Structure formats: C-alpha cells, structure tokens
C-alpha cells in the first residue's frame, strides 16, 4: 500500500468516525446532551482545555447551550463531562446528592493529588459504625461512611459564625493581631525590590503576605520556621492546581506533579516534627483535630501529608487573590471612591489601629465599601463546582436530558455573574454602584465560593479577613502605581482561561509595580 493510499484510508476512517460520532449517533440519543465536536479521538478537548478552558466552555455555550441554557457534553483524555448552567438543573444537582455526588468527585481529586488507594480506603470507604466508633471523641457523631463529611463538619465547627463555640472569633482575632503587627513599612521591607523604599510587584506581594497570614493562622509559626519557602512553592502549585480539577494525566502536567511531590515531601517532614512543637502558638482548633481524625483512621504519614497539602490549598487559594483584586480595583478607581471608603471605615480605627473591627462588618456602616466588595466578588470570581453522576438520571424541565452514570458534571458559576437580566446591560463592566439599586436576591446569584452542600465553609472568615486587611492597608498606606499610563494600561487582566474554586489569578506577566508609603492619619 502506497503512502498516499494509506493516508487516504486513514482520512476516510477518521471522517467516518466523526460523522457517526457527532452527526448520526446523536440522532439515536435525542434526549442526551449534545457533545461538543473534537478532532482527535480519545484526546478530545484535553489540549484545548489545557490552553484555555474558558474558550472551550464558551464555545460549547455558543454552539450547543445558548439562551435556553441546555446542558452539553465534553470529552477530555477519556473523561466525560456534562456542563450545566440552567438554574433549575443546578438546583437538582444540589438537591439530589445521591445521584450527583460531590464526595465521588472529591475522591478523584485526592487521588489526583497523590493519595494512595490504602489512604482512600481508610477515609472514604468506611461503614457507619466504624466511623462513629473512631470519631466519638469530637462529640459530633456522624452516621456517614465518608471522611469528606467529617472533614466538612470540622471546618464548620472552626469557621461557622453560628457554631456553638469561640473557634471562629478566636481565629479571627489571631489573624487580625498578625496583620496589625505585620502591616508596617519596616516589617514589609523584606518584600521590597529596592533598598530604602518599599517598591513591590503588587500581585506577588499581596499574595505572599496573605498566604503567610493564613499559614500562620492554621499551622502556627512552626511550618514557616522549618520550611521558609512554603508560601513561594505554594504559589507555583496554586497556579497549576486547576489541571487536577480536569483530572489531567501526569504526562500532561509534569510541572504540577513535580511541585506536588515537593510540597508533599515538606509536609511529611513537618508532620515528623514533635507535635508539641507544631501545636505551640498554633491558634487553629481545626488543624490538630484534623490530624487527630486522620490518626484515629490510621492514615499513613505520606497520605497525611497529602491531606495537609490540600488543607493548605483550601486555606490559601482564594483569600489572597480576593484581597489583591479589592486593592487593585481601588487603585484604579477615581480617588473620590478611595476617599469615601476611607471616611466610612474611620470610626473603626484609633489612629492606625483597627480597634473596632465589628464596625466594618455591621450592615449599613460602610455601604460604599460593601458594594465595592460585592462587585469584586461578582467580577473576579471564577468558581466551578463539580459532581460525579452515580446513576443514570433525567434532569427536570426544561427539557428531559439524560445524564449517564460515571460522567462528571461541571457548573461554571461565573456565567451567572454577567447575566444582563439581573445585573443590567453593563454587566461586563466593573461598576460597584450597581448594587445600590439591585434587589437583595442578586447577592445570592454571586457564587464566588461555590454553592449547595459544597459551598466553601471558609467564606465567613474570608470576608472578615479581606475587609479588615483592606481597611488596614488603605488606612496605613498610600500607594503609587509605577506602571506607565492610566488604569486601563496597568490594570492586570484576570486569567479567566483556567477553572478554579473561587477567585481568578492574573495573566502571566501581568503584575505591576507599586510604591507603598506610610500614610499620615489625620
């Protein structure tokens, strides 16, 4: 067979496959979501998702979903996804937790992060009696077979304002004390790019400082003392972690694999330190009890290190980015906006000390600040929730779409943040004043922290920490943007090409320099 005839035969075979796959086969399954066509069998959209996941999701939206918000399907390296965007379908996913399991998706993620089959068996494949016997020391017996629910209960006990304990206020006060001490020109000088002044790459600066704030709150000083580069290494991991959300095989994500292994090895060394040393000055109720639960379940040291890496991720992936975007938008807004917010927060301060933090959080005290915060959440969050279909299920009306067992379901919440029927014809623009006239229900549309039973339990702490940090920084400092041109020239572009679990980062190379000076408080 000549090369030409062989090539022709391959082309005919490929064309036959494509016509059957995307034209004829869908006709035999009219009640199943249409699949977005791709070129290479098995690989599917893996490469396109790797390059720009938002572009792929948008293409599916435009071609297959449209104004009716019908679900559609994607295939990537053998993994099948349904993309859901209709509010009634999302409500069904939140309600029907038996057929749409977040726990099953969590198992996929811990496996991708490096958890061994033995570790998964010990934490996710337990019968109710065994779990109750192992965790009754918490006085919160859980009749459930999955560690995921115990983990969530531990988070809720630490982070919920309605919890019957002092865990959240205690942690909150510890973070505030750390910020009050750290946010001074002399203490921030280590981040400066020059001597005798404080000039910083702003995105890197804000992220690193506030990753360390979260690190100190949940791990105490022992982690940074024994692993000084943890915040730096975590920032690399945080930029790459989205590939695990799409369950990319290791050969498509070698840098992610390398940094995961490095961080896991360091957490293993951290856990090998004497417990007394690790717990000393650690303000978190959660962390030692989290470790105690893992010990009771007889989880090995390597798997414990993976769990601690995931805890570090949950603690630090969103809050620093949210803080950065609040500050960046303030610096790019008219000076009158910053002046107005400074005036609103002034009663919470004595000099440059935040002495009445509750004032910032009391509804009605700081309306401009509150609207600004809500708009940043709407404009800069990029959260995607996921589930696993555990049984063939028909979605409720509109339509009667059948979702097949074993597929993953993605819910890209960001699409709702730009719904013109809710936020107006100018929804694609950053405009905090829009919230003055929006109904209270509009706040529920913004899903910066996910939704349903998988909603982030740290959202209360994140709001408190970010509002206090912003207030402290604009009270204590003046900022001079050193980039050329006006706000349109230096304002970084958000990286919406990657999915995430909350706030987006910035595009590579989009950081900008800022000079920070002490502000004289009148």
Short mmCIF file of C-alpha atoms in Angstrom, two decimals:
data_model
loop_
_atom_site.label_atom_id
_atom_site.label_comp_id
_atom_site.label_asym_id
_atom_site.label_seq_id
_atom_site.Cartn_x
_atom_site.Cartn_y
_atom_site.Cartn_z
CA UNK A 1 0.00 0.00 0.00
CA UNK A 2 1.42 3.36 -1.02
CA UNK A 3 1.78 6.25 1.43
CA UNK A 4 -0.92 8.19 -0.43
CA UNK A 5 -3.45 5.36 -0.32
CA UNK A 6 -2.68 4.70 3.35
CA UNK A 7 -3.21 8.35 4.16
CA UNK A 8 -6.45 8.37 2.22
CA UNK A 9 -7.66 5.27 4.08
CA UNK A 10 -6.89 6.89 7.43
CA UNK A 11 -8.73 10.03 6.39
CA UNK A 12 -11.80 8.07 5.31
CA UNK A 13 -11.75 6.16 8.61
CA UNK A 14 -11.44 9.42 10.56
CA UNK A 15 -14.22 11.08 8.56
CA UNK A 16 -16.49 8.08 9.08
CA UNK A 17 -15.82 8.20 12.82
CA UNK A 18 -16.52 11.93 13.00
CA UNK A 19 -19.76 11.79 11.01
CA UNK A 20 -21.00 8.91 13.15
CA UNK A 21 -19.84 10.43 16.43
CA UNK A 22 -21.21 13.95 16.03
CA UNK A 23 -23.94 13.69 13.35
CA UNK A 24 -25.57 10.27 13.21
CA UNK A 25 -25.08 8.91 16.74
CA UNK A 26 -26.76 11.92 18.44
CA UNK A 27 -29.89 11.19 16.40
CA UNK A 28 -30.18 7.83 18.17
CA UNK A 29 -29.93 9.58 21.60
CA UNK A 30 -32.12 12.68 21.26
CA UNK A 31 -32.62 13.09 25.00
CA UNK A 32 -28.90 13.21 25.85
CA UNK A 33 -26.88 16.45 25.87
CA UNK A 34 -25.09 17.11 22.59
CA UNK A 35 -21.33 16.65 22.65
CA UNK A 36 -19.03 19.45 21.50
CA UNK A 37 -17.15 18.07 18.45
CA UNK A 38 -13.41 17.50 18.59
CA UNK A 39 -10.75 16.38 16.14
CA UNK A 40 -8.58 13.73 17.78
CA UNK A 41 -10.25 10.58 19.18
CA UNK A 42 -9.74 9.96 22.91
CA UNK A 43 -7.71 13.19 23.37
CA UNK A 44 -10.89 15.14 22.75
CA UNK A 45 -10.73 18.65 24.20
CA UNK A 46 -7.84 17.92 26.60
CA UNK A 47 -5.33 20.11 24.75
CA UNK A 48 -7.84 22.94 24.26
CA UNK A 49 -8.82 22.81 27.94
CA UNK A 50 -5.13 22.89 28.83
CA UNK A 51 -4.60 26.01 26.71
CA UNK A 52 -7.79 27.91 27.59
CA UNK A 53 -10.64 26.16 29.36
CA UNK A 54 -12.90 29.21 29.27
CA UNK A 55 -12.67 29.36 25.48
CA UNK A 56 -13.80 25.73 25.30
CA UNK A 57 -16.69 26.28 27.72
CA UNK A 58 -17.72 29.42 25.84
CA UNK A 59 -17.60 27.57 22.51
CA UNK A 60 -19.88 24.88 23.93
CA UNK A 61 -22.19 27.54 25.32
CA UNK A 62 -22.44 29.33 21.95
CA UNK A 63 -22.83 26.21 19.82
CA UNK A 64 -24.92 23.90 21.97
CA UNK A 65 -26.36 25.68 25.01
CA UNK A 66 -27.29 29.21 24.04
CA UNK A 67 -30.12 31.25 25.51
CA UNK A 68 -32.01 28.13 26.62
CA UNK A 69 -29.03 27.05 28.74
CA UNK A 70 -29.24 23.44 27.68
CA UNK A 71 -26.58 21.10 29.10
CA UNK A 72 -23.86 19.94 26.74
CA UNK A 73 -21.01 17.44 26.90
CA UNK A 74 -17.21 17.49 26.64
CA UNK A 75 -14.65 14.70 26.40
CA UNK A 76 -11.05 15.12 27.53
CA UNK A 77 -8.48 12.32 27.59
CA UNK A 78 -11.13 9.69 28.28
CA UNK A 79 -13.02 11.72 30.91
CA UNK A 80 -16.60 12.66 30.01
CA UNK A 81 -18.06 15.94 31.32
CA UNK A 82 -21.53 17.46 31.28
CA UNK A 83 -21.64 21.26 31.56
CA UNK A 84 -24.73 22.54 33.40
CA UNK A 85 -25.88 26.17 33.52
CA UNK A 86 -29.68 26.28 33.83
CA UNK A 87 -30.75 27.34 37.38
CA UNK A 88 -33.33 24.53 37.67
CA UNK A 89 -30.78 21.92 36.63
CA UNK A 90 -28.26 23.31 39.13
CA UNK A 91 -30.93 23.16 41.84
CA UNK A 92 -31.46 19.48 41.03
CA UNK A 93 -27.75 18.79 41.39
CA UNK A 94 -27.78 20.46 44.81
CA UNK A 95 -30.92 18.57 45.89
CA UNK A 96 -30.15 15.10 44.55
CA UNK A 97 -26.88 14.39 46.33
CA UNK A 98 -27.32 10.65 45.91
CA UNK A 99 -27.22 10.70 42.10
CA UNK A 100 -24.90 13.71 41.84
CA UNK A 101 -22.10 13.09 44.30
CA UNK A 102 -19.57 15.70 45.39
CA UNK A 103 -17.88 13.05 47.51
CA UNK A 104 -17.10 10.93 44.46
CA UNK A 105 -15.53 13.97 42.82
CA UNK A 106 -13.53 14.65 45.99
CA UNK A 107 -12.16 11.09 45.82
CA UNK A 108 -11.00 11.79 42.27
CA UNK A 109 -9.23 14.97 43.44
CA UNK A 110 -7.47 13.41 46.44
CA UNK A 111 -6.39 10.59 44.16
CA UNK A 112 -5.04 13.10 41.64
CA UNK A 113 -3.27 14.99 44.44
CA UNK A 114 -1.37 11.84 45.39
CA UNK A 115 -3.48 9.87 47.85
CA UNK A 116 -2.77 6.15 47.86
CA UNK A 117 -5.51 3.53 47.37
CA UNK A 118 -4.95 2.50 51.01
CA UNK A 119 -5.46 6.07 52.20
CA UNK A 120 -8.65 6.41 50.21
CA UNK A 121 -9.95 3.10 51.56
CA UNK A 122 -9.33 4.23 55.15
CA UNK A 123 -11.02 7.61 54.75
CA UNK A 124 -13.74 7.20 52.14
CA UNK A 125 -14.77 3.54 52.24
CA UNK A 126 -15.92 3.25 55.85
CA UNK A 127 -19.11 1.81 57.22
CA UNK A 128 -21.20 3.99 59.58
CA UNK A 129 -20.47 2.04 62.77
CA UNK A 130 -16.72 2.13 62.18
CA UNK A 131 -16.76 5.88 61.63
CA UNK A 132 -18.85 6.55 64.71
CA UNK A 133 -16.53 4.48 66.88
CA UNK A 134 -13.47 6.34 65.63
CA UNK A 135 -14.71 9.93 66.00
CA UNK A 136 -16.96 9.95 69.06
CA UNK A 137 -14.29 11.98 70.90
CA UNK A 138 -15.47 15.00 68.89
CA UNK A 139 -18.92 14.71 70.49
CA UNK A 140 -20.24 15.12 66.95
CA UNK A 141 -21.13 11.57 65.87
CA UNK A 142 -21.63 11.32 62.13
CA UNK A 143 -23.56 8.37 60.73
CA UNK A 144 -21.92 8.54 57.34
CA UNK A 145 -19.39 6.41 55.57
CA UNK A 146 -17.30 9.23 54.07
CA UNK A 147 -14.46 11.16 55.67
CA UNK A 148 -15.43 14.09 53.43
CA UNK A 149 -18.42 14.79 55.68
CA UNK A 150 -16.35 14.61 58.85
CA UNK A 151 -13.84 16.96 57.26
CA UNK A 152 -16.64 19.37 56.44
CA UNK A 153 -18.01 19.15 59.96
CA UNK A 154 -14.57 20.01 61.35
CA UNK A 155 -14.40 23.03 59.02
CA UNK A 156 -17.88 24.14 60.08
CA UNK A 157 -17.01 23.83 63.77
CA UNK A 158 -13.96 26.02 63.18
CA UNK A 159 -15.34 28.51 60.67
CA UNK A 160 -19.11 28.91 61.06
CA UNK A 161 -20.32 32.02 62.94
CA UNK A 162 -23.35 30.01 64.12
CA UNK A 163 -21.20 27.29 65.69
CA UNK A 164 -21.68 26.99 69.46
CA UNK A 165 -18.06 27.78 70.32
CA UNK A 166 -15.48 30.54 70.15
CA UNK A 167 -13.42 28.97 67.36
CA UNK A 168 -14.13 31.50 64.59
CA UNK A 169 -13.76 34.66 66.72
CA UNK A 170 -10.56 33.27 68.24
CA UNK A 171 -9.03 32.52 64.85
CA UNK A 172 -10.31 35.83 63.51
CA UNK A 173 -8.61 37.74 66.34
CA UNK A 174 -5.35 35.87 65.79
CA UNK A 175 -5.31 36.85 62.11
CA UNK A 176 -6.10 40.47 62.95
CA UNK A 177 -3.27 40.60 65.50
CA UNK A 178 -0.88 39.16 62.92
CA UNK A 179 -1.97 41.75 60.35
CA UNK A 180 -1.74 44.65 62.81
CA UNK A 181 1.84 43.63 63.58
CA UNK A 182 2.95 42.74 60.03
CA UNK A 183 1.44 45.63 58.06
CA UNK A 184 4.07 48.25 58.78
CA UNK A 185 6.69 49.61 56.40
CA UNK A 186 9.67 48.17 58.36
CA UNK A 187 8.09 44.70 58.64
CA UNK A 188 7.22 44.62 54.94
CA UNK A 189 10.65 45.74 53.79
CA UNK A 190 11.72 42.16 53.06
CA UNK A 191 9.39 42.19 50.05
CA UNK A 192 10.86 45.34 48.52
CA UNK A 193 12.59 45.31 45.13
CA UNK A 194 14.79 48.28 46.17
CA UNK A 195 16.59 49.47 49.27
CA UNK A 196 15.46 52.45 51.35
CA UNK A 197 11.93 52.31 49.95
CA UNK A 198 9.05 49.85 49.63
CA UNK A 199 8.52 49.01 45.96
CA UNK A 200 6.86 45.71 45.17
CA UNK A 201 5.38 43.61 42.40
CA UNK A 202 1.89 44.06 43.71
CA UNK A 203 0.22 40.73 42.89
CA UNK A 204 3.18 38.73 44.17
CA UNK A 205 3.47 40.94 47.26
CA UNK A 206 -0.21 40.78 48.30
CA UNK A 207 -0.46 37.05 47.65
CA UNK A 208 2.70 36.12 49.52
CA UNK A 209 1.96 38.27 52.57
CA UNK A 210 -1.57 36.97 52.98
CA UNK A 211 -0.73 33.36 52.19
CA UNK A 212 1.59 33.67 55.18
CA UNK A 213 -1.24 35.13 57.24
CA UNK A 214 -3.41 32.08 56.51
CA UNK A 215 -0.47 29.76 57.03
CA UNK A 216 0.22 31.22 60.47
CA UNK A 217 -3.47 31.01 61.40
CA UNK A 218 -3.83 27.29 60.61
CA UNK A 219 -0.31 25.93 61.14
CA UNK A 220 1.32 28.33 63.59
CA UNK A 221 4.92 29.50 63.14
CA UNK A 222 6.48 26.01 63.06
CA UNK A 223 5.77 25.37 59.35
CA UNK A 224 7.45 28.54 58.05
CA UNK A 225 10.30 28.18 60.52
CA UNK A 226 11.14 24.72 59.20
CA UNK A 227 10.08 25.33 55.58
CA UNK A 228 10.69 29.04 54.76
CA UNK A 229 9.82 28.65 51.07
CA UNK A 230 6.40 27.08 51.58
CA UNK A 231 4.46 30.21 50.55
CA UNK A 232 6.59 30.63 47.42
CA UNK A 233 6.26 26.98 46.41
CA UNK A 234 2.55 27.02 47.14
CA UNK A 235 2.04 29.93 44.74
CA UNK A 236 3.52 27.77 41.95
CA UNK A 237 1.22 24.90 42.92
CA UNK A 238 -1.80 27.18 43.15
CA UNK A 239 -1.30 28.39 39.58
CA UNK A 240 -1.20 24.79 38.29
CA UNK A 241 -3.74 23.07 40.52
CA UNK A 242 -6.65 23.60 38.08
CA UNK A 243 -5.29 20.73 35.98
CA UNK A 244 -6.24 18.31 38.74
CA UNK A 245 -9.83 19.62 38.57
CA UNK A 246 -9.95 18.34 34.99
CA UNK A 247 -8.15 15.14 36.07
CA UNK A 248 -5.29 15.68 33.62
CA UNK A 249 -2.98 12.65 33.44
CA UNK A 250 0.55 13.29 34.82
CA UNK A 251 2.17 13.33 31.36
CA UNK A 252 0.10 16.43 30.52
CA UNK A 253 1.03 18.18 33.78
CA UNK A 254 4.68 17.41 34.66
CA UNK A 255 5.28 20.74 36.48
CA UNK A 256 2.21 20.16 38.64
CA UNK A 257 3.39 16.67 39.52
CA UNK A 258 6.84 17.97 40.49
CA UNK A 259 5.61 20.76 42.77
CA UNK A 260 3.01 18.47 44.40
CA UNK A 261 5.74 15.97 45.21
CA UNK A 262 7.98 18.71 46.63
CA UNK A 263 5.26 20.18 48.83
CA UNK A 264 4.04 16.78 50.00
CA UNK A 265 7.59 15.84 51.00
CA UNK A 266 7.89 19.05 53.02
CA UNK A 267 4.56 18.48 54.78
CA UNK A 268 5.72 14.97 55.61
CA UNK A 269 8.81 16.48 57.29
CA UNK A 270 6.59 18.98 59.08
CA UNK A 271 4.40 16.18 60.43
CA UNK A 272 7.51 14.36 61.62
CA UNK A 273 8.30 17.25 63.97
CA UNK A 274 7.27 16.75 67.61
CA UNK A 275 3.57 17.50 67.92
CA UNK A 276 4.24 19.83 70.84
CA UNK A 277 6.47 21.96 68.63
CA UNK A 278 3.88 22.09 65.84
CA UNK A 279 0.96 22.92 68.14
CA UNK A 280 2.83 25.58 70.11
CA UNK A 281 1.39 29.03 69.26
CA UNK A 282 -0.97 27.41 66.72
CA UNK A 283 -4.31 29.23 67.11
CA UNK A 284 -6.31 26.80 64.99
CA UNK A 285 -8.75 24.40 66.62
CA UNK A 286 -9.17 22.67 63.27
CA UNK A 287 -5.62 21.57 62.43
CA UNK A 288 -4.81 19.39 65.47
CA UNK A 289 -8.29 17.86 65.40
CA UNK A 290 -7.98 17.23 61.68
CA UNK A 291 -4.73 15.37 62.36
CA UNK A 292 -6.30 13.51 65.26
CA UNK A 293 -9.09 12.27 62.98
CA UNK A 294 -6.55 11.04 60.45
CA UNK A 295 -4.61 9.27 63.20
CA UNK A 296 -7.76 7.60 64.51
CA UNK A 297 -8.43 6.34 60.99
CA UNK A 298 -4.81 5.04 60.88
CA UNK A 299 -3.89 7.07 57.80
CA UNK A 300 -0.22 6.70 56.82
CA UNK A 301 2.28 9.56 57.01
CA UNK A 302 2.51 10.04 53.23
CA UNK A 303 -1.27 10.27 52.90
CA UNK A 304 -1.49 12.58 55.91
CA UNK A 305 0.97 14.88 54.12
CA UNK A 306 -1.31 14.90 51.06
CA UNK A 307 -4.28 15.84 53.25
CA UNK A 308 -2.25 18.66 54.82
CA UNK A 309 -1.29 19.96 51.38
CA UNK A 310 -5.00 20.05 50.50
CA UNK A 311 -5.73 21.85 53.77
CA UNK A 312 -3.08 24.45 52.92
CA UNK A 313 -4.68 24.85 49.49
CA UNK A 314 -8.17 25.28 50.95
CA UNK A 315 -6.84 27.87 53.38
CA UNK A 316 -4.87 29.99 50.94
CA UNK A 317 -6.13 29.65 47.38
CA UNK A 318 -8.85 32.34 47.44
CA UNK A 319 -8.43 34.96 50.17
CA UNK A 320 -5.11 36.46 48.94
CA UNK A 321 -6.46 36.79 45.38
CA UNK A 322 -9.69 38.38 46.62
CA UNK A 323 -7.68 40.88 48.64
CA UNK A 324 -5.47 41.67 45.63
CA UNK A 325 -8.45 42.40 43.38
CA UNK A 326 -10.07 44.63 46.03
CA UNK A 327 -6.88 46.68 46.28
CA UNK A 328 -6.19 46.70 42.53
CA UNK A 329 -9.68 47.96 41.73
CA UNK A 330 -9.41 50.59 44.46
CA UNK A 331 -6.15 51.84 42.96
CA UNK A 332 -7.71 52.00 39.51
CA UNK A 333 -10.91 53.73 40.67
CA UNK A 334 -11.35 57.50 40.95
CA UNK A 335 -9.65 58.94 44.05
CA UNK A 336 -13.06 60.01 45.34
CA UNK A 337 -14.04 56.33 45.76
CA UNK A 338 -10.98 55.58 47.89
CA UNK A 339 -11.54 58.76 49.91
CA UNK A 340 -15.16 57.82 50.55
CA UNK A 341 -14.26 54.31 51.74
CA UNK A 342 -11.52 55.70 53.97
CA UNK A 343 -14.08 58.02 55.54
CA UNK A 344 -16.56 55.16 56.04
CA UNK A 345 -14.06 52.93 57.85
CA UNK A 346 -12.60 55.69 60.02
CA UNK A 347 -14.84 55.06 63.09
CA UNK A 348 -13.40 51.54 63.34
CA UNK A 349 -9.90 52.93 64.00
CA UNK A 350 -7.99 54.64 66.75
CA UNK A 351 -5.06 56.18 64.94
CA UNK A 352 -3.87 53.43 62.62
CA UNK A 353 -5.03 50.61 64.91
CA UNK A 354 -8.20 48.72 63.99
CA UNK A 355 -9.85 48.78 67.42
CA UNK A 356 -13.48 48.10 66.43
CA UNK A 357 -13.39 45.51 63.62
CA UNK A 358 -17.08 44.66 64.10
CA UNK A 359 -17.90 48.15 62.80
CA UNK A 360 -16.63 47.16 59.34
CA UNK A 361 -18.92 44.12 59.25
CA UNK A 362 -22.10 45.71 60.59
CA UNK A 363 -24.62 46.21 57.74
CA UNK A 364 -25.17 49.85 56.83
CA UNK A 365 -21.99 51.24 58.39
CA UNK A 366 -19.83 51.13 55.25
CA UNK A 367 -22.15 50.90 52.22
CA UNK A 368 -19.62 52.02 49.60
CA UNK A 369 -17.11 49.51 50.94
CA UNK A 370 -19.75 46.75 50.94
CA UNK A 371 -20.85 47.46 47.35
CA UNK A 372 -17.21 47.52 46.27
CA UNK A 373 -16.57 44.14 47.90
CA UNK A 374 -19.66 42.59 46.26
CA UNK A 375 -18.65 43.87 42.84
CA UNK A 376 -15.16 42.42 43.19
CA UNK A 377 -16.71 39.05 44.07
CA UNK A 378 -19.01 39.26 41.05
CA UNK A 379 -16.39 40.48 38.61
CA UNK A 380 -13.33 38.47 39.62
CA UNK A 381 -14.57 35.12 40.89
CA UNK A 382 -14.24 32.12 38.62
CA UNK A 383 -15.54 29.23 40.65
CA UNK A 384 -16.52 25.91 39.10
CA UNK A 385 -18.34 23.23 41.07
CA UNK A 386 -18.24 19.57 40.09
CA UNK A 387 -20.14 16.36 40.76
CA UNK A 388 -19.99 12.73 39.64
CA UNK A 389 -23.12 11.08 38.20
CA UNK A 390 -23.62 7.90 40.26
CA UNK A 391 -26.73 6.64 38.41
CA UNK A 392 -28.38 7.40 35.09
CA UNK A 393 -30.53 10.44 35.84
CA UNK A 394 -33.01 12.57 33.90
CA UNK A 395 -32.85 16.28 34.68
CA UNK A 396 -36.14 18.05 35.38
CA UNK A 397 -37.74 20.51 32.96
CA UNK A 398 -36.86 22.45 30.93
CA UNK A 399 -36.08 19.51 28.71
CA UNK A 400 -35.65 15.93 29.83
CA UNK A 401 -31.92 15.41 29.45
CA UNK A 402 -30.42 12.07 30.45
CA UNK A 403 -27.06 12.18 32.22
CA UNK A 404 -25.15 8.89 32.17
CA UNK A 405 -23.61 7.20 35.19
CA UNK A 406 -19.87 7.74 35.59
CA UNK A 407 -19.65 11.13 33.88
CA UNK A 408 -18.50 14.30 35.64
CA UNK A 409 -20.73 17.38 35.87
CA UNK A 410 -19.31 20.92 35.78
CA UNK A 411 -21.17 24.02 36.95
CA UNK A 412 -19.42 27.23 35.79
CA UNK A 413 -20.99 29.78 38.14
CA UNK A 414 -19.27 32.74 36.51
CA UNK A 415 -21.76 32.71 33.64
CA UNK A 416 -24.47 33.93 36.06
CA UNK A 417 -22.33 36.86 37.22
CA UNK A 418 -22.76 38.52 33.81
CA UNK A 419 -26.44 37.83 33.35
CA UNK A 420 -27.78 41.08 31.89
CA UNK A 421 -31.30 40.30 33.08
CA UNK A 422 -30.02 40.55 36.66
CA UNK A 423 -27.05 42.94 36.55
CA UNK A 424 -28.02 45.15 33.60
CA UNK A 425 -26.75 45.79 30.10
CA UNK A 426 -23.42 46.98 31.53
CA UNK A 427 -22.81 43.71 33.41
CA UNK A 428 -19.46 43.21 31.66
CA UNK A 429 -18.10 46.38 33.30
CA UNK A 430 -16.85 46.86 36.87
CA UNK A 431 -19.40 49.14 38.49
CA UNK A 432 -19.83 48.91 42.31
CA UNK A 433 -22.67 51.44 42.36
CA UNK A 434 -24.93 48.95 40.56
CA UNK A 435 -25.52 47.29 43.96
CA UNK A 436 -27.31 50.37 45.29
CA UNK A 437 -30.36 49.53 43.19
CA UNK A 438 -30.12 45.74 42.92
CA UNK A 439 -32.54 43.60 44.96
CA UNK A 440 -31.17 41.62 47.88
CA UNK A 441 -31.70 38.42 45.87
CA UNK A 442 -28.90 39.46 43.48
CA UNK A 443 -26.36 38.65 46.17
CA UNK A 444 -27.41 35.01 46.05
CA UNK A 445 -26.60 34.90 42.33
CA UNK A 446 -22.92 35.59 43.00
CA UNK A 447 -21.35 32.21 43.72
CA UNK A 448 -17.74 33.20 44.39
CA UNK A 449 -17.49 30.41 46.97
CA UNK A 450 -19.43 27.73 45.09
CA UNK A 451 -22.89 26.58 46.05
CA UNK A 452 -25.02 23.84 47.52
CA UNK A 453 -23.54 21.41 50.03
CA UNK A 454 -20.05 22.00 48.60
CA UNK A 455 -20.11 25.75 49.31
CA UNK A 456 -16.85 26.86 50.90
CA UNK A 457 -17.17 26.83 54.71
CA UNK A 458 -14.38 29.43 54.90
CA UNK A 459 -16.42 32.16 53.19
CA UNK A 460 -17.20 33.89 56.51
CA UNK A 461 -13.56 34.03 57.54
CA UNK A 462 -12.54 35.17 54.03
CA UNK A 463 -14.92 38.15 54.13
CA UNK A 464 -13.77 39.17 57.61
CA UNK A 465 -10.10 38.81 56.80
CA UNK A 466 -10.27 40.63 53.46
CA UNK A 467 -12.34 43.56 54.73
CA UNK A 468 -10.04 44.05 57.72
CA UNK A 469 -6.89 43.72 55.60
CA UNK A 470 -8.16 46.22 53.00
CA UNK A 471 -9.17 48.64 55.75
CA UNK A 472 -5.78 48.37 57.46
CA UNK A 473 -3.83 48.83 54.23
CA UNK A 474 -5.73 51.86 52.94
CA UNK A 475 -5.69 53.39 56.42
CA UNK A 476 -1.96 52.93 56.93
CA UNK A 477 -0.54 53.30 53.43
CA UNK A 478 -0.57 55.41 50.30
CA UNK A 479 0.01 53.59 47.02
CA UNK A 480 1.73 54.89 43.89
CA UNK A 481 1.38 52.76 40.78
CA UNK A 482 4.70 52.85 38.91
CA UNK A 483 3.43 51.44 35.63
CA UNK A 484 3.11 53.74 32.63
CA UNK A 485 -0.27 55.06 31.52
CA UNK A 486 -3.62 55.22 33.27
CA UNK A 487 -5.62 52.43 34.93
CA UNK A 488 -6.52 50.89 31.58
CA UNK A 489 -2.83 50.43 30.88
CA UNK A 490 -1.68 48.85 34.13
CA UNK A 491 -4.78 47.12 35.48
CA UNK A 492 -3.91 43.43 35.04
CA UNK A 493 -6.15 41.15 33.06
CA UNK A 494 -7.74 38.40 35.08
CA UNK A 495 -6.81 34.90 33.99
CA UNK A 496 -10.24 33.51 33.18
CA UNK A 497 -8.74 30.85 30.92
CA UNK A 498 -8.40 28.42 33.81
CA UNK A 499 -11.15 26.98 36.02
CA UNK A 500 -10.86 27.41 39.75
CA UNK A 501 -12.54 27.01 43.09
CA UNK A 502 -13.00 30.74 43.70
CA UNK A 503 -11.09 33.86 42.73
CA UNK A 504 -9.11 34.10 39.50
CA UNK A 505 -5.44 34.99 39.29
CA UNK A 506 -3.85 37.32 36.75
CA UNK A 507 -2.50 36.54 33.30
CA UNK A 508 1.16 35.57 33.21
CA UNK A 509 3.36 38.65 33.06
CA UNK A 510 0.51 40.93 34.18
CA UNK A 511 1.92 42.01 37.55
CA UNK A 512 2.68 45.70 38.10
CA UNK A 513 4.96 47.67 40.42
CA UNK A 514 3.64 49.80 43.26
CA UNK A 515 5.44 52.08 45.70
CA UNK A 516 4.00 51.83 49.21
CA UNK A 517 4.46 54.68 51.70
CA UNK A 518 3.31 55.29 55.25
CA UNK A 519 0.16 57.40 55.29
CA UNK A 520 -0.20 60.12 57.86
CA UNK A 521 -3.51 59.58 59.62
CA UNK A 522 -5.30 62.85 60.33
#
